[in-house]
mmCIF file of C-alpha atoms and ligand atoms in Angstrom:
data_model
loop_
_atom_site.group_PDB
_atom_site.id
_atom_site.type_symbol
_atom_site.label_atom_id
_atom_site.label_comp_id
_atom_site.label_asym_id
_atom_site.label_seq_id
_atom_site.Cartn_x
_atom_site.Cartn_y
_atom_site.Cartn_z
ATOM 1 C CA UNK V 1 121.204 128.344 80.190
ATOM 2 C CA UNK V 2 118.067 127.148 78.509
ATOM 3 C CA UNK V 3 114.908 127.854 80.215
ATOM 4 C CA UNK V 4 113.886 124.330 81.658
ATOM 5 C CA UNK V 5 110.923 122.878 79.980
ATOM 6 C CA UNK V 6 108.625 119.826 81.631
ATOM 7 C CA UNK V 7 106.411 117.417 80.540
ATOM 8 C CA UNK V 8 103.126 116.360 81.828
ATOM 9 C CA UNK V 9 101.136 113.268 80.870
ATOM 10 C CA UNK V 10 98.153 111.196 82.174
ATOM 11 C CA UNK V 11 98.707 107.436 82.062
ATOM 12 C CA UNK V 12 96.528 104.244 82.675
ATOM 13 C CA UNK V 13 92.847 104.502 83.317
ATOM 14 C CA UNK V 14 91.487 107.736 82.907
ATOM 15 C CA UNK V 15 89.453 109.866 86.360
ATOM 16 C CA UNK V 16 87.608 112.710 86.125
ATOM 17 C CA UNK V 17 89.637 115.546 88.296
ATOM 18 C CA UNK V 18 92.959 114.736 85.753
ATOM 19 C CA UNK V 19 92.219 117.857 83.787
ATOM 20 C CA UNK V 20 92.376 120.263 87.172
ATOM 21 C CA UNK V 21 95.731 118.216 87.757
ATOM 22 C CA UNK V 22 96.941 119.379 83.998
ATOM 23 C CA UNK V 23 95.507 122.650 84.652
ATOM 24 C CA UNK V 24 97.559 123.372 87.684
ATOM 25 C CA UNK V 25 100.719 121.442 86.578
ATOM 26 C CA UNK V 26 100.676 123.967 83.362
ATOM 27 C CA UNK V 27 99.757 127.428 84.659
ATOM 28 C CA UNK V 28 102.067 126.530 88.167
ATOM 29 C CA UNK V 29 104.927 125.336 85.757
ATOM 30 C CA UNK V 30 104.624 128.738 83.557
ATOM 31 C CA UNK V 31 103.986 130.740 86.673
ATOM 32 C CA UNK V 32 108.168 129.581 87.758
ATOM 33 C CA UNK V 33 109.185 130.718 84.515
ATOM 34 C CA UNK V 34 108.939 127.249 83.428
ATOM 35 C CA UNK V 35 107.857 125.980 79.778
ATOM 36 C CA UNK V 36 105.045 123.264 79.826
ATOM 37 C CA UNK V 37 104.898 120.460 77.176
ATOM 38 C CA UNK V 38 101.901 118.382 76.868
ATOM 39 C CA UNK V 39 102.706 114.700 76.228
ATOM 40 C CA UNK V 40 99.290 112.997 74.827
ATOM 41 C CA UNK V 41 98.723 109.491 74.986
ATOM 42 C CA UNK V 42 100.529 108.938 77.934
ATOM 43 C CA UNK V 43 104.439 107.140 78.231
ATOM 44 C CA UNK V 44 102.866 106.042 74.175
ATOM 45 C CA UNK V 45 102.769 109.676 73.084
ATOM 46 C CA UNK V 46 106.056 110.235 74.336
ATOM 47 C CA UNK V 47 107.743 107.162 72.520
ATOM 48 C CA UNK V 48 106.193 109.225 68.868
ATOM 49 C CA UNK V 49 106.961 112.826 69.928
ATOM 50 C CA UNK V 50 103.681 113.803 70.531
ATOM 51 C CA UNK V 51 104.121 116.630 72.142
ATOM 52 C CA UNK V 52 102.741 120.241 72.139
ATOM 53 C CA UNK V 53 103.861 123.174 73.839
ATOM 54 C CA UNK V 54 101.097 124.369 76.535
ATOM 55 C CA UNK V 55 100.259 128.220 77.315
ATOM 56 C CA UNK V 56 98.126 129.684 80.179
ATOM 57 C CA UNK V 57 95.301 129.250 77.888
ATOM 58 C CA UNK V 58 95.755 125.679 76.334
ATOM 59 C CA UNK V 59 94.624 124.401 79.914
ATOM 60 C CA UNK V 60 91.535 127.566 79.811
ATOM 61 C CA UNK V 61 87.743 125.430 79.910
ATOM 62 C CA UNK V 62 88.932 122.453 81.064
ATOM 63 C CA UNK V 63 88.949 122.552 85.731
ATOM 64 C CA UNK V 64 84.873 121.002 84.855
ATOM 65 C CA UNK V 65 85.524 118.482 81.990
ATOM 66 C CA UNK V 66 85.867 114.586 82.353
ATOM 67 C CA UNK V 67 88.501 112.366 81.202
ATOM 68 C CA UNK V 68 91.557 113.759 80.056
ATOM 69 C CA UNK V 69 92.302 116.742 77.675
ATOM 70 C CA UNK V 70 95.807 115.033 77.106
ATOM 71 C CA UNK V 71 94.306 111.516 76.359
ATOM 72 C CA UNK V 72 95.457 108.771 77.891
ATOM 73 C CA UNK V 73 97.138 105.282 76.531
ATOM 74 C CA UNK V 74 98.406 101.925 78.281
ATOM 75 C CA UNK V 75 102.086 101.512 76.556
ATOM 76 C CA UNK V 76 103.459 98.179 76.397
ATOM 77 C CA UNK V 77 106.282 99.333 74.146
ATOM 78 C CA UNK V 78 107.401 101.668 77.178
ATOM 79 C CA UNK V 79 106.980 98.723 79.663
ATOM 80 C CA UNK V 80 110.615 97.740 78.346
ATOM 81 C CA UNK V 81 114.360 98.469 78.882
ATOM 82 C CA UNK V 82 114.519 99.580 75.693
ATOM 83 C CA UNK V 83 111.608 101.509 75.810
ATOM 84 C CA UNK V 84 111.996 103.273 78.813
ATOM 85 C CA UNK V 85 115.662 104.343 77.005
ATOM 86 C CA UNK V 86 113.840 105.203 74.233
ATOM 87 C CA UNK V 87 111.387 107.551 75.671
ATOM 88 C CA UNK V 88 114.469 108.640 78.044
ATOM 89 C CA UNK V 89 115.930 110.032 74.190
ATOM 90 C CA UNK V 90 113.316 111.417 73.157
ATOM 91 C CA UNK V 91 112.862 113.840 75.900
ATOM 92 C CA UNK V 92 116.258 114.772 75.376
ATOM 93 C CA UNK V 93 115.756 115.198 72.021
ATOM 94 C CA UNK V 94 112.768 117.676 72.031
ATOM 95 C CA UNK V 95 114.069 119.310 74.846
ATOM 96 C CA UNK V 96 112.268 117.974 78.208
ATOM 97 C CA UNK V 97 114.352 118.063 81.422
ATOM 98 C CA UNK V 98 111.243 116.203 83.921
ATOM 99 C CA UNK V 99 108.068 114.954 83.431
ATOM 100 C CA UNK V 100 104.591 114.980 85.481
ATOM 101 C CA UNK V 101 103.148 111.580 85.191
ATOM 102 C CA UNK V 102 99.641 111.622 86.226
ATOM 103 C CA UNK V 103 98.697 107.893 86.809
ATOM 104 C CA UNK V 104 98.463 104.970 88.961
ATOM 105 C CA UNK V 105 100.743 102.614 90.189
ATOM 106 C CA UNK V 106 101.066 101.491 87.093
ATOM 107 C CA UNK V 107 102.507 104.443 85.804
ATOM 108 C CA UNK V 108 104.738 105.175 88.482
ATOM 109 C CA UNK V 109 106.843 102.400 88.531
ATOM 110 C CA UNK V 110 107.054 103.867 84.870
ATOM 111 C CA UNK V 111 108.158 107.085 86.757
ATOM 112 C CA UNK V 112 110.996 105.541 88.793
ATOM 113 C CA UNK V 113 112.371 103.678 85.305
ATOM 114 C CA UNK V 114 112.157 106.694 83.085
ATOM 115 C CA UNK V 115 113.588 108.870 86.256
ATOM 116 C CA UNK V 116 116.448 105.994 86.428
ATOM 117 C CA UNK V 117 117.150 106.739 82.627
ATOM 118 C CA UNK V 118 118.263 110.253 83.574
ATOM 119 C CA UNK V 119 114.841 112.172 83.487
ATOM 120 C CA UNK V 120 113.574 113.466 86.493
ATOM 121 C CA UNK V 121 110.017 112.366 86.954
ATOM 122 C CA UNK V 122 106.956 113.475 89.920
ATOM 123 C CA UNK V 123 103.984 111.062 90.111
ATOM 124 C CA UNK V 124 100.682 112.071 90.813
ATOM 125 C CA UNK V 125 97.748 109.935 91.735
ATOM 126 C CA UNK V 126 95.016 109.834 89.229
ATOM 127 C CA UNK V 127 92.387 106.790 89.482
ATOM 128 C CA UNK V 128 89.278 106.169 90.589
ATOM 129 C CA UNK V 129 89.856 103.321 92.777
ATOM 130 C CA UNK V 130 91.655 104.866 95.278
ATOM 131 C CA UNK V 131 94.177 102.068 95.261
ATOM 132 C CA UNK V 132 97.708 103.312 96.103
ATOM 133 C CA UNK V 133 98.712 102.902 99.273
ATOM 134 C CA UNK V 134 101.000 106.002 99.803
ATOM 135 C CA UNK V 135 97.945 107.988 99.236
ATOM 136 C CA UNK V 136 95.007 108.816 101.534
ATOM 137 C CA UNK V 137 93.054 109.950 98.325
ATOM 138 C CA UNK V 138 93.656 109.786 94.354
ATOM 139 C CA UNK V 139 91.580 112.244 92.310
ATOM 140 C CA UNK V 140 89.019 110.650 90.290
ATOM 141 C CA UNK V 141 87.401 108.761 93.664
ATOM 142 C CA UNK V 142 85.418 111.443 94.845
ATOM 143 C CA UNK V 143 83.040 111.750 91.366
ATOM 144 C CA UNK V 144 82.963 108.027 91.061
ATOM 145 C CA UNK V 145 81.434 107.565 94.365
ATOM 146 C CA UNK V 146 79.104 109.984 93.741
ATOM 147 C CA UNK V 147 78.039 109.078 90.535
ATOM 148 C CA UNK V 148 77.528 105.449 91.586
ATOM 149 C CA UNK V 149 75.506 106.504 94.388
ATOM 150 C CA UNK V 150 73.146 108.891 91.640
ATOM 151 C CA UNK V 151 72.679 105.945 89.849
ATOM 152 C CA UNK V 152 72.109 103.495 92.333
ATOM 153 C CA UNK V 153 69.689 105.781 93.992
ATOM 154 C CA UNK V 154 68.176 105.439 90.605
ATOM 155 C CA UNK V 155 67.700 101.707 91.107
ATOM 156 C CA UNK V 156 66.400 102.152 94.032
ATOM 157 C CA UNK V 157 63.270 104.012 92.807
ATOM 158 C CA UNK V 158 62.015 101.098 90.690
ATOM 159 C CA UNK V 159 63.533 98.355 93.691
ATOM 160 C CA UNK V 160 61.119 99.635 96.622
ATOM 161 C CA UNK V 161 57.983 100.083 93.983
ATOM 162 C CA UNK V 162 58.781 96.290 92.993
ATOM 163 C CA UNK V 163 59.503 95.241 96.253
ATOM 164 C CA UNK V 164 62.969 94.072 94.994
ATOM 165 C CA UNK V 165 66.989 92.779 95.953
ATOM 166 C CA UNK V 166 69.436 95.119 93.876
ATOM 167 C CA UNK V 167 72.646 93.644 93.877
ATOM 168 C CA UNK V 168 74.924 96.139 91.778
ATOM 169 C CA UNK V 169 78.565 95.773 91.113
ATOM 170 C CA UNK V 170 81.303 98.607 91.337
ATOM 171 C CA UNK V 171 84.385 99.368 90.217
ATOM 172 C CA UNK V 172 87.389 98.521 92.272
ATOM 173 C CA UNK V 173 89.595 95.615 90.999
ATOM 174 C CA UNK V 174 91.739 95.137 93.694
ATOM 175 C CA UNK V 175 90.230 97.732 95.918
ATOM 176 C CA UNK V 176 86.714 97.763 97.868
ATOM 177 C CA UNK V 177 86.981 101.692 98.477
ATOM 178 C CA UNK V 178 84.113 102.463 96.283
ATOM 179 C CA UNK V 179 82.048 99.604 97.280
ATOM 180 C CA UNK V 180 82.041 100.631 100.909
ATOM 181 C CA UNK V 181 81.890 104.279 100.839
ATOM 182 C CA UNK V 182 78.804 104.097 98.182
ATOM 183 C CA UNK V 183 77.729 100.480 100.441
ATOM 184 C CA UNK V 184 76.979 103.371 103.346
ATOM 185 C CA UNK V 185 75.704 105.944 101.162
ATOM 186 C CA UNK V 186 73.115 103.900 99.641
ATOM 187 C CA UNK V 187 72.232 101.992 102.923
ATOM 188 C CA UNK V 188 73.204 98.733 101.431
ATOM 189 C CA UNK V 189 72.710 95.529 103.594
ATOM 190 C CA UNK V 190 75.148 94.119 102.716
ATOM 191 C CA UNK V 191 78.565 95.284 100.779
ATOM 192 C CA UNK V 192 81.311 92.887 99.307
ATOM 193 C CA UNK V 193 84.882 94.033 98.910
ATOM 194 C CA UNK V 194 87.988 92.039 97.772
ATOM 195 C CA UNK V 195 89.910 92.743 101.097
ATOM 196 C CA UNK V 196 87.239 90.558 103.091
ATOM 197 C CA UNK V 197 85.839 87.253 102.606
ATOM 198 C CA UNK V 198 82.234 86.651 102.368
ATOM 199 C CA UNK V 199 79.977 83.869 103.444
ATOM 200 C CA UNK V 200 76.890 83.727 101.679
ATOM 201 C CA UNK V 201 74.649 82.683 103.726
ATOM 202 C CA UNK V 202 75.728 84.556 106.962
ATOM 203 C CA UNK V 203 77.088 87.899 105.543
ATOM 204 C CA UNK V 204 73.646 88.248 102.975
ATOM 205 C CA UNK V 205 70.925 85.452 103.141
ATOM 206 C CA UNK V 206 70.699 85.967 107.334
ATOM 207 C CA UNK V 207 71.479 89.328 106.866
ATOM 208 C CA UNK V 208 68.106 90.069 104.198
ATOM 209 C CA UNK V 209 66.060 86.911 106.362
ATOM 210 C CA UNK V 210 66.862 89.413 109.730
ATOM 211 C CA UNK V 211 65.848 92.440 108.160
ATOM 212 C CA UNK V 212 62.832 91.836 106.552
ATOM 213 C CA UNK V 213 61.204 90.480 109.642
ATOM 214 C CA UNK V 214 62.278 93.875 111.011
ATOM 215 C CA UNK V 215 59.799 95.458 108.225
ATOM 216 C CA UNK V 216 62.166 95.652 105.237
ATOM 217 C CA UNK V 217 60.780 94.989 101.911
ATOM 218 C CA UNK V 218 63.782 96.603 99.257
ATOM 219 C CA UNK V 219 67.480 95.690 99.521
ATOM 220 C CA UNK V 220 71.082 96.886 98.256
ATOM 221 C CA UNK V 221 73.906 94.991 97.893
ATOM 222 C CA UNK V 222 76.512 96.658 96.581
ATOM 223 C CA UNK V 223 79.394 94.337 95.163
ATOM 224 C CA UNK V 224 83.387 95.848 94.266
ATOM 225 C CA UNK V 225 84.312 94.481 90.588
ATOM 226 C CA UNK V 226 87.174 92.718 92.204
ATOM 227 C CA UNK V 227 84.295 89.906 93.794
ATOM 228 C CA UNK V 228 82.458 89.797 91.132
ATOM 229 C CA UNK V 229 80.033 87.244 90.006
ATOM 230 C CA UNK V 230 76.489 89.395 90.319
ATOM 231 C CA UNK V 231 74.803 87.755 88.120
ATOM 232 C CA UNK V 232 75.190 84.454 90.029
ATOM 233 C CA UNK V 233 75.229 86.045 93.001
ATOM 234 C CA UNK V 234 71.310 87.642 92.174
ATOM 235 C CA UNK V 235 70.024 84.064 90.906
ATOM 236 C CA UNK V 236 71.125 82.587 94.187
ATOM 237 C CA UNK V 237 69.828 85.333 96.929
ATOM 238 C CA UNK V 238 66.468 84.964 94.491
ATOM 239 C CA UNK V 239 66.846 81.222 95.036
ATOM 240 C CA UNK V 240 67.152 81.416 98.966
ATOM 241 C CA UNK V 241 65.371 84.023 99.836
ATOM 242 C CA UNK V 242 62.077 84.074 96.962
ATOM 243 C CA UNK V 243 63.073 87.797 96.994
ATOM 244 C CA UNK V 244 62.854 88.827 93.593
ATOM 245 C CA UNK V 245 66.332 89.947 92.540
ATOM 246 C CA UNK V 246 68.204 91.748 90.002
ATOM 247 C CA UNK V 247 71.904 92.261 88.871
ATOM 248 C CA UNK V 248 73.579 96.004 87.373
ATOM 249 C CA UNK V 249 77.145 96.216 86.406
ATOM 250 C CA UNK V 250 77.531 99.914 86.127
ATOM 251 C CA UNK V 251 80.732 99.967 84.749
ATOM 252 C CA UNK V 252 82.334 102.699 82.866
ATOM 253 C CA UNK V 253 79.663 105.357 83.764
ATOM 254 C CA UNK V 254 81.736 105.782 86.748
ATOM 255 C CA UNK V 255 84.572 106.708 85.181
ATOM 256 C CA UNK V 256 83.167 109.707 83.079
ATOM 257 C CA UNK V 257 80.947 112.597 84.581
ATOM 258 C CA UNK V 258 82.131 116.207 85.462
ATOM 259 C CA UNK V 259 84.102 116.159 88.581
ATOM 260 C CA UNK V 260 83.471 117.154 91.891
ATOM 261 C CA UNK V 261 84.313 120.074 93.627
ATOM 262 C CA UNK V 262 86.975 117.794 95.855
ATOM 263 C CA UNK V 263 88.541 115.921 92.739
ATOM 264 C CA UNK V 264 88.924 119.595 90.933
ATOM 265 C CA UNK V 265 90.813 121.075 94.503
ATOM 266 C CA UNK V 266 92.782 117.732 95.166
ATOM 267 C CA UNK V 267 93.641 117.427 91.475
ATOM 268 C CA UNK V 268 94.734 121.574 91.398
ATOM 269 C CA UNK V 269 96.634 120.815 94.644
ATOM 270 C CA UNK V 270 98.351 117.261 93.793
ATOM 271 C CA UNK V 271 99.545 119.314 90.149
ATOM 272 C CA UNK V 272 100.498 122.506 91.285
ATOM 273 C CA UNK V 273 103.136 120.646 94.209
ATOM 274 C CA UNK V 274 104.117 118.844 91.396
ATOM 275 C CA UNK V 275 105.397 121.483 89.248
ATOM 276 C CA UNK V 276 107.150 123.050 92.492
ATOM 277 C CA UNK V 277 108.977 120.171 93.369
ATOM 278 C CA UNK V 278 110.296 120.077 89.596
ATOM 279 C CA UNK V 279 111.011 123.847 89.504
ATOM 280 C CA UNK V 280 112.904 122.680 92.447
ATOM 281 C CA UNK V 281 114.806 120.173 91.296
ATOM 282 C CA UNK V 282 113.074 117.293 92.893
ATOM 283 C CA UNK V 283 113.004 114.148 91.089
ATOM 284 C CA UNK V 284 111.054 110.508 91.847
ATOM 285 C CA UNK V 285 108.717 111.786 93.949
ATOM 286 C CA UNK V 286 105.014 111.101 94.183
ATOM 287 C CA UNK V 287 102.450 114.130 95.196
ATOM 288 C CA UNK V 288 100.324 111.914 98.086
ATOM 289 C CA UNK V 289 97.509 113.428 100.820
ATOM 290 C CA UNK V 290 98.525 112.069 103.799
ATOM 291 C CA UNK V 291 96.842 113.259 107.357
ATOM 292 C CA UNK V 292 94.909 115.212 104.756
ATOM 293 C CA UNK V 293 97.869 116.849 103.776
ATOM 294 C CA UNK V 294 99.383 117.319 100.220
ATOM 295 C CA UNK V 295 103.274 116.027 100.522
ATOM 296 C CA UNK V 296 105.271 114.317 98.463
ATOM 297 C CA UNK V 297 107.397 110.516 99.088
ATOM 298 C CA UNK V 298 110.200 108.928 97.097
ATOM 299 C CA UNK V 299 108.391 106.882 94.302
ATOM 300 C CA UNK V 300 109.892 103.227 95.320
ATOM 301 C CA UNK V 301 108.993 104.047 98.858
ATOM 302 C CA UNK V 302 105.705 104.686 98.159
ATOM 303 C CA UNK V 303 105.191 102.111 95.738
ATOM 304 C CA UNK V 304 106.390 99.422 98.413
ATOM 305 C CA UNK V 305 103.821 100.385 100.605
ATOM 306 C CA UNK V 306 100.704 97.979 101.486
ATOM 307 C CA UNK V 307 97.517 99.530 101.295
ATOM 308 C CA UNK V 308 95.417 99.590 104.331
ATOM 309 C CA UNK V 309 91.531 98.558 104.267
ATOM 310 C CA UNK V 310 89.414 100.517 106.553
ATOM 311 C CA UNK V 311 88.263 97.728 108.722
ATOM 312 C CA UNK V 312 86.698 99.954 110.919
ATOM 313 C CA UNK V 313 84.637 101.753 108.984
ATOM 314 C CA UNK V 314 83.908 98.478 107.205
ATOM 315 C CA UNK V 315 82.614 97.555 110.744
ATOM 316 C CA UNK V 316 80.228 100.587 111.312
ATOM 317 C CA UNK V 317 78.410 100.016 108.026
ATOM 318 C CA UNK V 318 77.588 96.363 108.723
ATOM 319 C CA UNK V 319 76.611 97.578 112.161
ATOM 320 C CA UNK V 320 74.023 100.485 111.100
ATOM 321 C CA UNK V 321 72.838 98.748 107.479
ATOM 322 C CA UNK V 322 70.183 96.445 109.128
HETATM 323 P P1 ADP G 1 97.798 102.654 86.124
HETATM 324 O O1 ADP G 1 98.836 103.708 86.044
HETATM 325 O O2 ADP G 1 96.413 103.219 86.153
HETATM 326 O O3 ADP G 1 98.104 101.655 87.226
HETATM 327 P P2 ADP G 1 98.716 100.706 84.114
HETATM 328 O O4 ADP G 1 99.083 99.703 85.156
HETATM 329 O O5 ADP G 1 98.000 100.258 82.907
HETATM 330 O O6 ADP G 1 97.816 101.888 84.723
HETATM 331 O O7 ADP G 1 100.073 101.448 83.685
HETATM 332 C C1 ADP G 1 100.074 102.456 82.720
HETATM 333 C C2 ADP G 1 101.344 102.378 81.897
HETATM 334 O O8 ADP G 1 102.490 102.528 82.742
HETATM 335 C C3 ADP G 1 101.576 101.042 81.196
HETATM 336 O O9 ADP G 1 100.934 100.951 79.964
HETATM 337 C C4 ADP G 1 103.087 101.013 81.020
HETATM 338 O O10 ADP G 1 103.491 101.743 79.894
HETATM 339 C C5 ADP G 1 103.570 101.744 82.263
HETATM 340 N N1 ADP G 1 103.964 100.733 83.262
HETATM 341 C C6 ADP G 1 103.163 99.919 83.976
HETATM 342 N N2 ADP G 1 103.873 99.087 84.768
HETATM 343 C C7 ADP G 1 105.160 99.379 84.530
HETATM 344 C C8 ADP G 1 106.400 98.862 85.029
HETATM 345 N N3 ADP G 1 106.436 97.876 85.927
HETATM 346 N N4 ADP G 1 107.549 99.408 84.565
HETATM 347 C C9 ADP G 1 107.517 100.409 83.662
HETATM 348 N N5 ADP G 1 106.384 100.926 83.143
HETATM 349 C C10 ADP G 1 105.230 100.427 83.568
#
């Protein structure tokens, strides 16, 4: 029999931690006398054979870099019946019996298809909005957080010798994760996040009003991309308070940047498992941390899970930023 050979591609939005997930996938793969094929450009690359066999050192200088050696594409071609058949053949035809898709959910649910089309397939999370809900933690969150806090602390500099109202928006489309964690590392007043509505006037103008009698002179508000709307949102606290006030979007910056020590061990972990589970035969399975374990969960179970927002911890930050 032919040795077994498996793919591994990153898919969707890029997160810095992707490359230790590569890493791991490649030299764990080889280490169970595996061959490793790198797919570039994500489900796209597969569609037009790009495709290069990986060694142990193909993946050598990469555990510290951002992005994604393999690149990464969105592939509305593949988002089809005929697509997901298509990429099905190809794999056949060069010769790959599973894949690593490296991805949100998104790309999963590109997982389960191209699994269903007769190629085994293991998801692993890789975003930096920590937005699937069958994971505790998706690599790429970690570095984002912390590079949003650098820069925010940034603002804050030039806010307290200006006497100013920072409101700066995160990323997070569906998902306040970022906005709270960095909300509580920054000390924000007040922090905005899609899962819970905001009044203005209660949840910042009374908020900034209450404080500043306290002594405050400089606030945060930190603001997930999901809400939106800063630059409104600054014109208006300026209007009701007289605070002056300014709006940052900081946008992709978040997304790029070395990654942290826990993206790098998360992302070796997640891509390691997932190599053993397809060494093992495993097949539509997603690599998740839950309990602050790595395990792994059928794909369409995990992608009918609802995420979860931490209420409570949502709770404590409004109760100590004041
Ligand atoms: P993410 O994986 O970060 O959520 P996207 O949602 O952009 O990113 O998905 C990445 C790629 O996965 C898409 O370009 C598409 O090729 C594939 N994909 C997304 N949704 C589906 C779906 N419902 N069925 C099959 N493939 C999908």
């Amino acid at each position: 029999m032919a040795t077994k050979a498996i793919g591994v591609l990153t898919s969707g939005g890029d997160a810095p931690g992707m490359n230790a997930a590569v890493r791991a996938v490649v030299r764990a793969g080889l280490s169970y006398g595996m061959r490793v094929m790198g797919i570039q450009r994500g489900y796209n690359g597969l569609l037009n054979g790009e495709v290069v066999e990986m060694n142990l050192r193909s993946v050598s200088d990469i555990i510290h870099r951002g992005g994604t050696v393999l690149y990464t594409a969105r592939s509305p071609e593949f988002n089809t019946p005929a697509g997901v058949q298509k990429a099905a053949d190809k794999c056949h035809e060069i010769g790959i019996d599973g894949v690593v898709v490296i991805g949100g959910d998104g790309s999963f649910r590109g997982a389960r298809d191209l699994t269903g089309a007769g190629i085994p397939c293991i998801g692993v999370p890789g975003t930096i909005d920590n937005d699937i809900a069958s994971s505790e933690y998706t690599i790429g969150f970690d570095t984002a957080m912390n590079t949003a806090v650098q820069m925010v602390d940034r603002l804050r500099d030039t806010m307290e010798s200006h006497d100013r109202c920072s409101v700066v928006q995160v990323m997070g489309r569906r998902c306040g994760d970022i906005a709270l964690q960095t909300g509580i590392a920054v000390g924000a007043t007040s922090i905005l996040v899609p899962e819970v509505p905001f009044d203005f006037q209660k949840d910042i103008v009374d908020r900034m009003t209450f404080t500043q009698k306290t002594g405050k002179k400089h606030f945060i508000i930190i603001v997930a991309e999901g809400v939106g709307g800063v630059e409104k949102l600054a014109k208006n606290i300026e209007e009701a308070t007289g605070i002056e006030t300014r709006a940052t979007i900081l946008g992709h910056v978040q997304r790029g940047g070395s990654p942290t020590l826990r993206d790098r061990v998360v992302g070796s972990r997640m891509g390691a498992v997932a190599a053993k589970l397809l060494h093992e035969e495993k097949s539509n399975r997603v690599v998740v941390m839950r309990g602050g374990k790595i395990t792994d969960l059928d794909i369409t179970e995990a992608l009918n899970m609802k995420r979860v927002f931490d209420k409570d911890l949502y709770d404590i930050a409004l109760r100590i930023s004041i």
